[in-house]
């Protein structure tokens, strides 16, 4: 996928899982979790922006969200739709293409 994703002017993906190795799964039918390496893997494939405003961002509760934000911050990934607070979650991503 790397050649295809890198060739686009702007590649935005929706990442469903919480990026965590901890937290407590909330009671629901499906919970998604991925390791912190998932963020760097997406960037290496040519993804420019990762959207996480979806129904699985809190699958592992507030601990999972905190770990997600730490994983994102560790690699400097541009993520939209989640954050420490409302301002960060709603902050737009702006790019010139």
PDB file of C-alpha atoms in Angstrom:
ATOM      1  CA  UNK A   1       0.000   0.000   0.000  1.00  0.00           C
ATOM      2  CA  UNK A   2       2.937   2.351   0.561  1.00  0.00           C
ATOM      3  CA  UNK A   3       3.314   3.418  -3.103  1.00  0.00           C
ATOM      4  CA  UNK A   4      -0.402   4.142  -3.398  1.00  0.00           C
ATOM      5  CA  UNK A   5      -0.702   6.011  -0.104  1.00  0.00           C
ATOM      6  CA  UNK A   6       2.482   8.013  -0.643  1.00  0.00           C
ATOM      7  CA  UNK A   7       1.429   9.061  -4.137  1.00  0.00           C
ATOM      8  CA  UNK A   8      -1.664  10.898  -2.883  1.00  0.00           C
ATOM      9  CA  UNK A   9      -1.470  14.641  -2.215  1.00  0.00           C
ATOM     10  CA  UNK A  10      -2.999  14.047   1.210  1.00  0.00           C
ATOM     11  CA  UNK A  11      -3.781  10.683   2.773  1.00  0.00           C
ATOM     12  CA  UNK A  12      -6.229  10.645   5.673  1.00  0.00           C
ATOM     13  CA  UNK A  13      -7.253   7.411   7.368  1.00  0.00           C
ATOM     14  CA  UNK A  14      -9.755   6.537  10.068  1.00  0.00           C
ATOM     15  CA  UNK A  15      -8.009   4.520  12.767  1.00  0.00           C
ATOM     16  CA  UNK A  16     -10.602   2.620  14.794  1.00  0.00           C
ATOM     17  CA  UNK A  17      -8.638   1.044  17.680  1.00  0.00           C
ATOM     18  CA  UNK A  18      -7.367   2.592  20.851  1.00  0.00           C
ATOM     19  CA  UNK A  19      -3.559   2.575  20.768  1.00  0.00           C
ATOM     20  CA  UNK A  20      -2.815   0.959  24.082  1.00  0.00           C
ATOM     21  CA  UNK A  21      -1.479  -2.030  25.931  1.00  0.00           C
ATOM     22  CA  UNK A  22      -3.486  -1.230  29.056  1.00  0.00           C
ATOM     23  CA  UNK A  23      -6.733   0.226  30.157  1.00  0.00           C
ATOM     24  CA  UNK A  24      -9.910  -1.622  30.938  1.00  0.00           C
ATOM     25  CA  UNK A  25     -12.137  -2.667  28.089  1.00  0.00           C
ATOM     26  CA  UNK A  26     -15.553  -1.083  28.264  1.00  0.00           C
ATOM     27  CA  UNK A  27     -18.573  -3.361  28.130  1.00  0.00           C
ATOM     28  CA  UNK A  28     -19.647  -3.464  24.494  1.00  0.00           C
ATOM     29  CA  UNK A  29     -19.904  -6.059  21.760  1.00  0.00           C
ATOM     30  CA  UNK A  30     -16.657  -5.169  19.959  1.00  0.00           C
ATOM     31  CA  UNK A  31     -13.491  -3.591  21.361  1.00  0.00           C
ATOM     32  CA  UNK A  32     -10.506  -2.743  19.188  1.00  0.00           C
ATOM     33  CA  UNK A  33      -6.945  -2.300  20.435  1.00  0.00           C
ATOM     34  CA  UNK A  34      -3.632  -1.882  18.595  1.00  0.00           C
ATOM     35  CA  UNK A  35      -0.044  -1.538  19.845  1.00  0.00           C
ATOM     36  CA  UNK A  36       1.779   1.820  19.824  1.00  0.00           C
ATOM     37  CA  UNK A  37       3.813   0.646  16.804  1.00  0.00           C
ATOM     38  CA  UNK A  38       0.642   1.010  14.704  1.00  0.00           C
ATOM     39  CA  UNK A  39       1.054   4.798  14.562  1.00  0.00           C
ATOM     40  CA  UNK A  40       4.605   4.670  13.176  1.00  0.00           C
ATOM     41  CA  UNK A  41       3.549   1.929  10.749  1.00  0.00           C
ATOM     42  CA  UNK A  42       0.823   4.140   9.303  1.00  0.00           C
ATOM     43  CA  UNK A  43       3.211   7.066   8.898  1.00  0.00           C
ATOM     44  CA  UNK A  44       5.786   4.803   7.219  1.00  0.00           C
ATOM     45  CA  UNK A  45       3.145   3.749   4.695  1.00  0.00           C
ATOM     46  CA  UNK A  46       2.501   7.340   3.631  1.00  0.00           C
ATOM     47  CA  UNK A  47      -0.436   8.314   5.818  1.00  0.00           C
ATOM     48  CA  UNK A  48      -0.462  12.069   6.445  1.00  0.00           C
ATOM     49  CA  UNK A  49      -3.337  12.447   8.933  1.00  0.00           C
ATOM     50  CA  UNK A  50      -4.945   9.933  11.280  1.00  0.00           C
ATOM     51  CA  UNK A  51      -8.586  10.472  12.176  1.00  0.00           C
ATOM     52  CA  UNK A  52      -9.687   8.902  15.443  1.00  0.00           C
ATOM     53  CA  UNK A  53     -13.118  10.463  16.041  1.00  0.00           C
ATOM     54  CA  UNK A  54     -15.026   7.212  16.089  1.00  0.00           C
ATOM     55  CA  UNK A  55     -16.917   4.875  18.382  1.00  0.00           C
ATOM     56  CA  UNK A  56     -13.793   2.928  19.424  1.00  0.00           C
ATOM     57  CA  UNK A  57     -11.493   5.708  20.646  1.00  0.00           C
ATOM     58  CA  UNK A  58     -12.540   4.982  24.233  1.00  0.00           C
ATOM     59  CA  UNK A  59     -12.692   1.175  23.992  1.00  0.00           C
ATOM     60  CA  UNK A  60     -10.114   0.973  26.804  1.00  0.00           C
ATOM     61  CA  UNK A  61     -11.446   3.889  28.830  1.00  0.00           C
ATOM     62  CA  UNK A  62      -9.566   7.016  29.865  1.00  0.00           C
ATOM     63  CA  UNK A  63      -6.344   5.031  30.433  1.00  0.00           C
ATOM     64  CA  UNK A  64      -6.494   3.768  26.863  1.00  0.00           C
ATOM     65  CA  UNK A  65      -7.108   7.285  25.581  1.00  0.00           C
ATOM     66  CA  UNK A  66      -4.149   8.618  27.571  1.00  0.00           C
ATOM     67  CA  UNK A  67      -1.923   5.877  26.137  1.00  0.00           C
ATOM     68  CA  UNK A  68      -3.240   6.627  22.643  1.00  0.00           C
ATOM     69  CA  UNK A  69      -2.328  10.297  23.011  1.00  0.00           C
ATOM     70  CA  UNK A  70       1.113   9.369  24.382  1.00  0.00           C
ATOM     71  CA  UNK A  71       1.779   7.062  21.416  1.00  0.00           C
ATOM     72  CA  UNK A  72       0.703   9.760  18.998  1.00  0.00           C
ATOM     73  CA  UNK A  73       2.880  12.352  20.730  1.00  0.00           C
ATOM     74  CA  UNK A  74       5.905  10.041  20.794  1.00  0.00           C
ATOM     75  CA  UNK A  75       6.099  10.009  17.004  1.00  0.00           C
ATOM     76  CA  UNK A  76       4.552  13.417  16.320  1.00  0.00           C
ATOM     77  CA  UNK A  77       1.712  11.971  14.287  1.00  0.00           C
ATOM     78  CA  UNK A  78      -0.956  14.401  13.102  1.00  0.00           C
ATOM     79  CA  UNK A  79      -4.168  13.085  14.647  1.00  0.00           C
ATOM     80  CA  UNK A  80      -7.604  14.652  14.499  1.00  0.00           C
ATOM     81  CA  UNK A  81     -10.772  13.893  16.420  1.00  0.00           C
ATOM     82  CA  UNK A  82      -9.360  12.971  19.845  1.00  0.00           C
ATOM     83  CA  UNK A  83      -7.429  14.891  22.463  1.00  0.00           C
ATOM     84  CA  UNK A  84      -6.763  15.717  26.106  1.00  0.00           C
ATOM     85  CA  UNK A  85      -9.631  18.188  25.969  1.00  0.00           C
ATOM     86  CA  UNK A  86     -12.290  19.504  23.624  1.00  0.00           C
ATOM     87  CA  UNK A  87     -10.002  22.137  22.073  1.00  0.00           C
ATOM     88  CA  UNK A  88      -7.405  19.537  21.132  1.00  0.00           C
ATOM     89  CA  UNK A  89     -10.005  17.074  19.849  1.00  0.00           C
ATOM     90  CA  UNK A  90     -11.617  19.683  17.605  1.00  0.00           C
ATOM     91  CA  UNK A  91      -8.387  21.311  16.440  1.00  0.00           C
ATOM     92  CA  UNK A  92      -8.301  21.273  12.643  1.00  0.00           C
ATOM     93  CA  UNK A  93      -5.501  19.896  10.542  1.00  0.00           C
ATOM     94  CA  UNK A  94      -4.408  22.334   7.841  1.00  0.00           C
ATOM     95  CA  UNK A  95      -2.202  21.449   4.886  1.00  0.00           C
ATOM     96  CA  UNK A  96      -1.232  23.108   1.657  1.00  0.00           C
ATOM     97  CA  UNK A  97      -1.268  20.644  -1.237  1.00  0.00           C
TER      98      UNK A  97
END
